[in-house]
Amino acid sequence: MTTQAAFDLIFRNALLRSSAAPVDIGVKDGRIAAIEPRLACDAVAIDLGGHLALPGFVDTHIHLDKACLLGRCGHDHGSVSEAIRAVAGMKKDFTVEDVYARGARVLERAIVHGTTRMRTHVEIDPRIGLRGFEAVKALKRDYAWAIDLELCVFPQEGLTNDPGAEELLVQALRDGGEAIGGCPYMDTDPNAHLARIFDLAQDFDVDVDLHLDFDLDPSWWHLDEVCRQTERRNYGGRVAIGHATKLSALPPERLKAATAQLAKAGVAVTVLPATDLYLMGREATHNAPRGLTLAHKLAGDGVLCSVATNNVLNPFTPFGDASLLRMANFYANVAHAAVSDFDTCLDLVTDLPARLMNLGDYGIKVGNPADLVVLDTQDSRFAIAELPDVVMGFKRGRQTFERQRPTLFRPGR
């Protein structure tokens, strides 16, 4: 037992992924001040009972501005382009209040499912203007007590072919945009699109997070240009590509070469299982392809990867509850992950996406914010396997939620 200076709070009997036995975590002024087998202090204590504590899930790719549209269209969309057109037709009527309300609904679900960090992509173009951006900025401010929200602004419907889009992007970056995205497959000049996105990223010193491709035809792609731009601008470690479904359609030798190319350039990959599986391979009459890039395999070969939500209840994905633990379990099932891969699948929604977002203060470590979520399991291997309840969460040492365990009412009681 070690006697320490006064703490504001002590988490007792917390099982960490890095510890063989439960430890105590001392918190002072919202930050972790000590991690030891036994802390002697009279501070307020919360006994975690040997349950698994994580620093929270990290969602690197979600669209809060176009979530929860399930009741506004028929959702009989069989392709990416149809989904884009459906949202484009609705978003001209989006108001700040509407985007805020739908985004808040998803944020609150994410919080009670244990997400503590999130990057949301926000569409910027002449149809929506900056209304979605203003709404998500307000969400960032109003929910900072529970979640750190980063805004990635991007032109969903093109850039060089969409007059006025670039001026709006610049305005958003000047007014709080923290990363920039792109969608080259929607532009008539994809390479010019990418070049301009990288120009703006450098001008504003922000990371790049692209919607790269969204089909299963590997005869053409923009991956080479992304890697070229990344290396030419010395932007390795600051670029991510989302979906990247073409990688799932590559034969082994081409995939090996692409993996090496990504690792060398320092380009990360985010896989979005719910959307990729919903929209890919829909035209197949039998033996449909999954269209899911194997993130855990790429990670094993040196590519930084994450698994994320993407869309919730809209034409791109008419499913979702913003639970990253469920998404990791879903991914593991579809990706044929072995039991020995389960730890990596948990990494894909925790440590690896934190690295992708360059979050230097993520993790249960002395000096970091006291962000913890507690899972109803005493073995990290079972976090993926059995989807345990996320029973409580804390942000900077303050409790943000609690979920009551179910109660069985047996006969005779």
Short mmCIF file of C-alpha atoms in Angstrom, two decimals:
data_model
loop_
_atom_site.label_atom_id
_atom_site.label_comp_id
_atom_site.label_asym_id
_atom_site.label_seq_id
_atom_site.Cartn_x
_atom_site.Cartn_y
_atom_site.Cartn_z
CA MET A 1 0.00 0.00 0.00
CA THR A 2 1.35 3.39 -1.01
CA THR A 3 0.21 6.59 0.67
CA GLN A 4 -0.26 9.40 -1.80
CA ALA A 5 -1.12 13.07 -1.65
CA ALA A 6 -4.83 13.83 -1.60
CA PHE A 7 -6.89 12.80 -4.60
CA ASP A 8 -10.30 14.01 -5.62
CA LEU A 9 -11.36 10.48 -6.54
CA ILE A 10 -9.98 6.96 -6.54
CA PHE A 11 -11.16 4.17 -8.81
CA ARG A 12 -10.45 1.00 -6.89
CA ASN A 13 -10.02 -2.49 -8.30
CA ALA A 14 -9.93 -1.43 -11.93
CA LEU A 15 -8.76 -4.04 -14.42
CA LEU A 16 -6.71 -2.48 -17.20
CA ARG A 17 -5.75 -4.17 -20.45
CA SER A 18 -2.12 -3.60 -19.46
CA SER A 19 -2.40 -5.03 -15.93
CA ALA A 20 -2.53 -8.65 -14.85
CA ALA A 21 -4.39 -7.75 -11.65
CA PRO A 22 -6.74 -4.93 -10.67
CA VAL A 23 -5.20 -1.58 -9.72
CA ASP A 24 -6.27 1.70 -8.13
CA ILE A 25 -6.42 4.89 -10.19
CA GLY A 26 -6.07 8.21 -8.36
CA VAL A 27 -7.60 11.32 -9.94
CA LYS A 28 -6.73 14.94 -9.19
CA ASP A 29 -8.19 17.97 -10.98
CA GLY A 30 -9.70 15.78 -13.67
CA ARG A 31 -6.45 14.02 -14.53
CA ILE A 32 -4.94 10.68 -13.61
CA ALA A 33 -2.39 11.30 -10.85
CA ALA A 34 -1.42 7.73 -9.89
CA ILE A 35 -1.93 4.12 -10.92
CA GLU A 36 -0.83 1.59 -8.30
CA PRO A 37 -1.91 -1.74 -6.84
CA ARG A 38 -3.19 -0.02 -3.69
CA LEU A 39 -3.52 3.69 -2.97
CA ALA A 40 -3.98 4.82 0.63
CA CYS A 41 -6.09 7.94 0.69
CA ASP A 42 -9.39 9.06 2.18
CA ALA A 43 -10.71 10.44 -1.10
CA VAL A 44 -14.09 9.51 -2.53
CA ALA A 45 -13.70 6.00 -3.92
CA ILE A 46 -15.60 4.04 -6.56
CA ASP A 47 -15.03 0.29 -6.47
CA LEU A 48 -15.03 -1.13 -10.00
CA GLY A 49 -15.03 -4.69 -8.68
CA GLY A 50 -12.26 -5.94 -10.95
CA HIS A 51 -14.17 -4.99 -14.10
CA LEU A 52 -12.45 -3.86 -17.27
CA ALA A 53 -11.80 -0.12 -17.53
CA LEU A 54 -11.01 1.45 -20.90
CA PRO A 55 -10.22 5.08 -21.77
CA GLY A 56 -13.34 5.11 -23.92
CA PHE A 57 -14.07 4.22 -27.52
CA VAL A 58 -12.84 6.46 -30.34
CA ASP A 59 -15.04 6.98 -33.40
CA THR A 60 -12.94 8.38 -36.24
CA HIS A 61 -15.67 8.58 -38.89
CA ILE A 62 -19.30 9.50 -38.33
CA HIS A 63 -21.76 11.92 -39.95
CA LEU A 64 -23.80 13.64 -37.26
CA ASP A 65 -25.21 16.18 -39.72
CA LYS A 66 -27.05 13.60 -41.82
CA ALA A 67 -28.00 11.06 -39.16
CA CYS A 68 -31.52 9.93 -38.25
CA LEU A 69 -33.22 10.54 -41.60
CA LEU A 70 -34.94 7.17 -41.65
CA GLY A 71 -38.45 8.62 -41.65
CA ARG A 72 -37.83 11.19 -44.40
CA CYS A 73 -37.34 8.98 -47.46
CA GLY A 74 -38.14 5.50 -48.72
CA HIS A 75 -34.63 4.12 -48.18
CA ASP A 76 -34.88 1.94 -51.26
CA HIS A 77 -31.39 2.95 -52.33
CA GLY A 78 -29.24 0.40 -54.10
CA SER A 79 -26.06 2.37 -54.65
CA VAL A 80 -23.77 5.01 -53.21
CA SER A 81 -24.81 7.55 -55.84
CA GLU A 82 -28.49 7.02 -55.04
CA ALA A 83 -27.82 7.55 -51.34
CA ILE A 84 -25.85 10.73 -52.07
CA ARG A 85 -28.68 12.04 -54.27
CA ALA A 86 -31.25 11.23 -51.60
CA VAL A 87 -29.39 13.19 -48.92
CA ALA A 88 -28.59 16.03 -51.35
CA GLY A 89 -32.29 16.37 -52.01
CA MET A 90 -33.04 16.68 -48.30
CA LYS A 91 -30.16 18.74 -47.00
CA LYS A 92 -31.11 21.95 -48.77
CA ASP A 93 -33.98 22.08 -46.26
CA PHE A 94 -31.85 21.24 -43.20
CA THR A 95 -31.90 23.91 -40.50
CA VAL A 96 -29.39 24.45 -37.72
CA GLU A 97 -32.00 23.31 -35.21
CA ASP A 98 -32.83 20.17 -37.19
CA VAL A 99 -29.18 19.11 -37.56
CA TYR A 100 -28.55 19.83 -33.89
CA ALA A 101 -31.49 17.72 -32.72
CA ARG A 102 -30.59 14.73 -34.89
CA GLY A 103 -26.91 14.99 -34.02
CA ALA A 104 -27.66 15.23 -30.30
CA ARG A 105 -29.74 12.04 -30.50
CA VAL A 106 -26.76 10.14 -31.92
CA LEU A 107 -24.22 11.76 -29.61
CA GLU A 108 -26.18 10.76 -26.54
CA ARG A 109 -26.39 7.17 -27.75
CA ALA A 110 -22.65 7.18 -28.42
CA ILE A 111 -21.90 8.55 -24.95
CA VAL A 112 -23.91 5.91 -23.09
CA HIS A 113 -22.26 3.24 -25.25
CA GLY A 114 -18.85 4.42 -24.03
CA THR A 115 -17.48 6.72 -26.78
CA THR A 116 -15.33 9.51 -25.35
CA ARG A 117 -13.64 10.83 -28.54
CA MET A 118 -15.17 11.35 -31.97
CA ARG A 119 -14.37 12.86 -35.37
CA THR A 120 -17.50 13.86 -37.23
CA HIS A 121 -17.45 14.65 -40.94
CA VAL A 122 -19.50 17.72 -41.80
CA GLU A 123 -20.70 18.43 -45.35
CA ILE A 124 -19.85 21.91 -46.66
CA ASP A 125 -21.30 23.01 -50.01
CA PRO A 126 -23.58 25.67 -51.50
CA ARG A 127 -26.72 23.62 -50.78
CA ILE A 128 -26.23 23.21 -47.01
CA GLY A 129 -23.95 26.21 -46.65
CA LEU A 130 -22.58 26.40 -43.10
CA ARG A 131 -25.83 25.44 -41.34
CA GLY A 132 -24.72 21.88 -40.59
CA PHE A 133 -21.32 23.16 -39.50
CA GLU A 134 -22.86 25.68 -37.09
CA ALA A 135 -25.08 22.98 -35.60
CA VAL A 136 -22.22 20.56 -35.06
CA LYS A 137 -20.07 23.31 -33.56
CA ALA A 138 -22.85 23.86 -31.04
CA LEU A 139 -22.95 20.12 -30.31
CA LYS A 140 -19.19 20.15 -29.71
CA ARG A 141 -19.63 22.94 -27.18
CA ASP A 142 -22.74 21.59 -25.45
CA TYR A 143 -21.52 17.98 -25.07
CA ALA A 144 -17.91 18.72 -24.12
CA TRP A 145 -18.73 17.49 -20.61
CA ALA A 146 -18.99 13.94 -21.96
CA ILE A 147 -17.21 13.67 -25.31
CA ASP A 148 -14.43 15.39 -27.26
CA LEU A 149 -15.80 16.12 -30.73
CA GLU A 150 -13.55 17.01 -33.67
CA LEU A 151 -15.02 18.57 -36.82
CA CYS A 152 -13.75 17.40 -40.22
CA VAL A 153 -15.20 19.60 -42.97
CA PHE A 154 -15.51 18.16 -46.48
CA PRO A 155 -17.23 18.59 -49.87
CA GLN A 156 -19.38 15.49 -50.36
CA GLU A 157 -20.54 16.37 -53.88
CA GLY A 158 -17.27 17.50 -55.44
CA LEU A 159 -15.02 20.54 -55.31
CA THR A 160 -13.61 21.70 -58.64
CA ASN A 161 -17.00 21.00 -60.23
CA ASP A 162 -19.03 22.71 -57.48
CA PRO A 163 -18.65 26.51 -57.61
CA GLY A 164 -18.72 28.10 -54.17
CA ALA A 165 -17.74 24.95 -52.28
CA GLU A 166 -14.10 25.93 -51.79
CA GLU A 167 -14.94 29.37 -50.40
CA LEU A 168 -17.27 27.76 -47.86
CA LEU A 169 -14.61 25.21 -46.91
CA VAL A 170 -12.11 27.98 -46.26
CA GLN A 171 -14.66 29.84 -44.15
CA ALA A 172 -15.34 26.70 -42.10
CA LEU A 173 -11.62 26.08 -41.57
CA ARG A 174 -11.21 29.67 -40.38
CA ASP A 175 -14.13 29.24 -38.00
CA GLY A 176 -13.24 26.05 -36.17
CA GLY A 177 -12.83 23.21 -38.67
CA GLU A 178 -10.18 20.90 -37.22
CA ALA A 179 -9.57 18.52 -40.13
CA ILE A 180 -10.42 18.46 -43.83
CA GLY A 181 -11.87 15.68 -45.93
CA GLY A 182 -12.48 15.06 -49.58
CA CYS A 183 -14.48 12.90 -51.94
CA PRO A 184 -12.49 12.60 -55.19
CA TYR A 185 -14.78 10.04 -56.83
CA MET A 186 -17.51 12.70 -56.91
CA ASP A 187 -15.36 15.23 -58.77
CA THR A 188 -14.86 15.52 -62.53
CA ASP A 189 -11.14 16.12 -61.83
CA PRO A 190 -10.25 13.82 -58.92
CA ASN A 191 -6.53 14.63 -58.89
CA ALA A 192 -7.18 18.37 -58.81
CA HIS A 193 -9.69 17.74 -56.03
CA LEU A 194 -7.06 15.92 -53.97
CA ALA A 195 -4.38 18.51 -54.66
CA ARG A 196 -6.63 21.31 -53.46
CA ILE A 197 -7.64 19.42 -50.31
CA PHE A 198 -3.98 18.88 -49.45
CA ASP A 199 -3.26 22.55 -50.20
CA LEU A 200 -5.92 23.63 -47.73
CA ALA A 201 -4.73 21.10 -45.16
CA GLN A 202 -1.25 22.60 -45.29
CA ASP A 203 -2.52 26.17 -45.30
CA PHE A 204 -4.49 25.55 -42.09
CA ASP A 205 -2.16 22.88 -40.60
CA VAL A 206 -4.93 20.28 -40.22
CA ASP A 207 -5.10 16.54 -40.86
CA VAL A 208 -6.68 15.00 -43.97
CA ASP A 209 -9.45 12.36 -43.80
CA LEU A 210 -10.78 11.31 -47.21
CA HIS A 211 -13.76 9.37 -48.51
CA LEU A 212 -11.53 7.62 -50.99
CA ASP A 213 -13.50 5.11 -52.99
CA PHE A 214 -16.75 3.26 -52.66
CA ASP A 215 -16.99 0.42 -55.17
CA LEU A 216 -15.45 -2.97 -55.90
CA ASP A 217 -13.70 -2.23 -59.21
CA PRO A 218 -9.92 -2.29 -58.60
CA SER A 219 -9.08 -1.46 -62.21
CA TRP A 220 -8.92 2.22 -61.25
CA TRP A 221 -8.45 4.10 -58.01
CA HIS A 222 -7.11 7.25 -56.39
CA LEU A 223 -4.94 5.52 -53.80
CA ASP A 224 -1.73 6.13 -55.73
CA GLU A 225 -2.39 9.87 -55.89
CA VAL A 226 -3.25 10.05 -52.18
CA CYS A 227 0.03 8.34 -51.29
CA ARG A 228 1.94 10.55 -53.72
CA GLN A 229 0.47 13.73 -52.27
CA THR A 230 1.10 12.49 -48.72
CA GLU A 231 4.77 11.74 -49.36
CA ARG A 232 5.41 14.87 -51.44
CA ARG A 233 4.05 17.09 -48.67
CA ASN A 234 5.62 15.12 -45.81
CA TYR A 235 2.15 14.48 -44.43
CA GLY A 236 2.67 10.88 -43.28
CA GLY A 237 0.74 10.13 -40.10
CA ARG A 238 -1.76 12.89 -40.86
CA VAL A 239 -3.81 11.28 -43.64
CA ALA A 240 -6.62 8.73 -43.43
CA ILE A 241 -8.85 7.17 -46.07
CA GLY A 242 -12.36 5.94 -45.30
CA HIS A 243 -14.20 2.99 -46.84
CA ALA A 244 -11.36 2.00 -49.24
CA THR A 245 -13.61 -0.83 -50.36
CA LYS A 246 -11.50 -1.48 -53.46
CA LEU A 247 -8.85 -2.99 -51.19
CA SER A 248 -11.30 -5.80 -50.40
CA ALA A 249 -11.46 -6.68 -54.11
CA LEU A 250 -7.70 -7.03 -54.67
CA PRO A 251 -6.01 -10.40 -55.26
CA PRO A 252 -3.31 -11.27 -52.72
CA GLU A 253 -0.27 -9.90 -54.55
CA ARG A 254 -1.89 -6.57 -55.37
CA LEU A 255 -3.15 -6.27 -51.80
CA LYS A 256 0.35 -6.95 -50.50
CA ALA A 257 1.74 -4.17 -52.69
CA ALA A 258 -1.02 -1.73 -51.70
CA THR A 259 -0.47 -2.52 -48.01
CA ALA A 260 3.23 -1.78 -48.33
CA GLN A 261 2.42 1.45 -50.18
CA LEU A 262 0.04 2.62 -47.44
CA ALA A 263 2.47 1.72 -44.66
CA LYS A 264 5.37 3.50 -46.38
CA ALA A 265 3.37 6.67 -47.04
CA GLY A 266 1.87 6.73 -43.54
CA VAL A 267 -1.74 6.70 -44.77
CA ALA A 268 -4.27 5.21 -42.35
CA VAL A 269 -7.41 3.25 -43.29
CA THR A 270 -10.82 3.46 -41.65
CA VAL A 271 -13.23 0.60 -42.31
CA LEU A 272 -16.95 1.30 -41.93
CA PRO A 273 -18.59 -2.13 -41.68
CA ALA A 274 -22.27 -1.21 -41.49
CA THR A 275 -22.23 1.05 -44.55
CA ASP A 276 -19.72 -0.93 -46.59
CA LEU A 277 -21.69 -4.15 -46.16
CA TYR A 278 -25.03 -2.46 -46.80
CA LEU A 279 -24.04 -0.79 -50.08
CA MET A 280 -21.41 -3.09 -51.60
CA GLY A 281 -22.32 -6.09 -53.73
CA ARG A 282 -26.02 -5.28 -53.93
CA GLU A 283 -26.16 -6.02 -57.66
CA ALA A 284 -24.97 -9.62 -57.17
CA THR A 285 -27.56 -12.32 -57.82
CA HIS A 286 -25.69 -14.87 -55.68
CA ASN A 287 -22.45 -15.32 -53.72
CA ALA A 288 -22.44 -11.57 -53.04
CA PRO A 289 -19.07 -9.97 -52.15
CA ARG A 290 -18.80 -8.45 -48.72
CA GLY A 291 -16.87 -5.36 -49.75
CA LEU A 292 -15.25 -5.19 -46.33
CA THR A 293 -11.54 -4.34 -46.15
CA LEU A 294 -9.81 -6.41 -43.48
CA ALA A 295 -8.54 -3.79 -41.07
CA HIS A 296 -7.07 -6.22 -38.58
CA LYS A 297 -4.97 -7.82 -41.34
CA LEU A 298 -3.74 -4.43 -42.58
CA ALA A 299 -2.92 -3.43 -39.01
CA GLY A 300 -0.83 -6.55 -38.63
CA ASP A 301 1.15 -5.48 -41.69
CA GLY A 302 1.95 -2.01 -40.42
CA VAL A 303 -1.00 0.09 -41.63
CA LEU A 304 -2.71 2.22 -38.99
CA CYS A 305 -6.41 1.29 -39.05
CA SER A 306 -9.69 1.95 -37.32
CA VAL A 307 -13.25 0.66 -37.42
CA ALA A 308 -15.94 3.33 -37.17
CA THR A 309 -19.68 4.03 -37.39
CA ASN A 310 -20.07 6.22 -40.51
CA ASN A 311 -23.85 6.65 -40.76
CA VAL A 312 -26.78 6.04 -38.44
CA LEU A 313 -30.34 5.60 -39.72
CA ASN A 314 -30.03 7.25 -43.13
CA PRO A 315 -29.92 6.25 -46.84
CA PHE A 316 -26.29 5.12 -46.55
CA THR A 317 -26.99 2.92 -43.52
CA PRO A 318 -30.56 2.39 -42.29
CA PHE A 319 -29.27 0.80 -39.08
CA GLY A 320 -27.26 1.85 -36.08
CA ASP A 321 -27.10 2.69 -32.40
CA ALA A 322 -23.68 4.44 -32.29
CA SER A 323 -22.17 1.58 -30.27
CA LEU A 324 -18.55 1.06 -31.29
CA LEU A 325 -18.32 -2.10 -29.22
CA ARG A 326 -21.18 -3.57 -31.24
CA MET A 327 -19.51 -2.36 -34.44
CA ALA A 328 -16.24 -4.06 -33.47
CA ASN A 329 -18.11 -7.29 -32.74
CA PHE A 330 -19.97 -6.98 -36.06
CA TYR A 331 -16.69 -6.39 -37.87
CA ALA A 332 -15.05 -9.39 -36.16
CA ASN A 333 -17.91 -11.65 -37.25
CA VAL A 334 -17.93 -10.56 -40.88
CA ALA A 335 -14.13 -10.37 -41.19
CA HIS A 336 -13.71 -13.96 -39.96
CA ALA A 337 -11.53 -12.72 -37.11
CA ALA A 338 -9.98 -15.52 -35.09
CA VAL A 339 -10.13 -15.55 -31.31
CA SER A 340 -6.47 -14.55 -31.36
CA ASP A 341 -7.52 -11.42 -33.31
CA PHE A 342 -10.05 -10.24 -30.71
CA ASP A 343 -7.57 -7.96 -28.94
CA THR A 344 -6.74 -6.29 -32.25
CA CYS A 345 -10.46 -5.84 -32.96
CA LEU A 346 -10.75 -4.01 -29.63
CA ASP A 347 -7.68 -1.95 -30.58
CA LEU A 348 -9.53 -0.90 -33.76
CA VAL A 349 -12.05 1.10 -31.71
CA THR A 350 -9.69 2.31 -28.95
CA ASP A 351 -5.92 2.77 -29.21
CA LEU A 352 -5.54 2.67 -32.99
CA PRO A 353 -8.18 5.30 -33.83
CA ALA A 354 -6.69 7.48 -31.07
CA ARG A 355 -3.38 7.27 -32.93
CA LEU A 356 -5.12 7.99 -36.23
CA MET A 357 -6.53 11.21 -34.75
CA ASN A 358 -3.14 12.04 -33.19
CA LEU A 359 -4.64 12.17 -29.70
CA GLY A 360 -1.57 12.55 -27.54
CA ASP A 361 -3.53 12.51 -24.28
CA TYR A 362 -5.55 9.33 -24.83
CA GLY A 363 -5.17 6.35 -22.54
CA ILE A 364 -5.28 5.41 -18.87
CA LYS A 365 -1.88 6.89 -18.02
CA VAL A 366 -0.59 9.27 -15.38
CA GLY A 367 -1.06 12.84 -16.60
CA ASN A 368 -3.87 12.06 -19.05
CA PRO A 369 -7.50 13.12 -18.57
CA ALA A 370 -9.41 10.76 -16.30
CA ASP A 371 -11.63 9.41 -19.08
CA LEU A 372 -12.86 5.90 -18.25
CA VAL A 373 -15.63 3.58 -19.30
CA VAL A 374 -16.30 0.39 -17.36
CA LEU A 375 -17.38 -2.83 -19.05
CA ASP A 376 -19.21 -5.66 -17.30
CA THR A 377 -16.43 -8.16 -17.91
CA GLN A 378 -13.28 -9.22 -16.12
CA ASP A 379 -11.41 -10.35 -19.21
CA SER A 380 -10.61 -8.03 -22.13
CA ARG A 381 -10.83 -10.95 -24.57
CA PHE A 382 -14.55 -11.14 -23.86
CA ALA A 383 -15.19 -7.48 -24.70
CA ILE A 384 -15.45 -8.45 -28.36
CA ALA A 385 -16.75 -11.97 -27.85
CA GLU A 386 -19.79 -11.38 -25.65
CA LEU A 387 -20.61 -7.66 -25.99
CA PRO A 388 -20.71 -6.93 -22.25
CA ASP A 389 -22.71 -3.97 -21.00
CA VAL A 390 -20.91 -0.66 -20.70
CA VAL A 391 -22.05 0.09 -17.15
CA MET A 392 -20.66 3.56 -16.40
CA GLY A 393 -18.48 6.30 -17.79
CA PHE A 394 -16.40 9.26 -16.62
CA LYS A 395 -15.02 12.30 -18.42
CA ARG A 396 -12.16 14.14 -16.73
CA GLY A 397 -13.10 12.41 -13.48
CA ARG A 398 -16.76 13.39 -13.58
CA GLN A 399 -19.36 10.66 -14.03
CA THR A 400 -21.24 11.07 -17.30
CA PHE A 401 -23.58 8.06 -17.34
CA GLU A 402 -24.59 4.84 -15.64
CA ARG A 403 -26.47 1.91 -17.13
CA GLN A 404 -28.37 -0.34 -14.74
CA ARG A 405 -27.78 -4.04 -15.10
CA PRO A 406 -30.88 -6.03 -16.08
CA THR A 407 -32.79 -7.75 -13.27
CA LEU A 408 -34.35 -11.20 -13.62
CA PHE A 409 -37.63 -11.73 -11.79
CA ARG A 410 -37.68 -15.44 -10.96
CA PRO A 411 -40.92 -17.26 -10.08
CA GLY A 412 -41.86 -17.16 -6.42
CA ARG A 413 -40.03 -13.91 -5.64
#
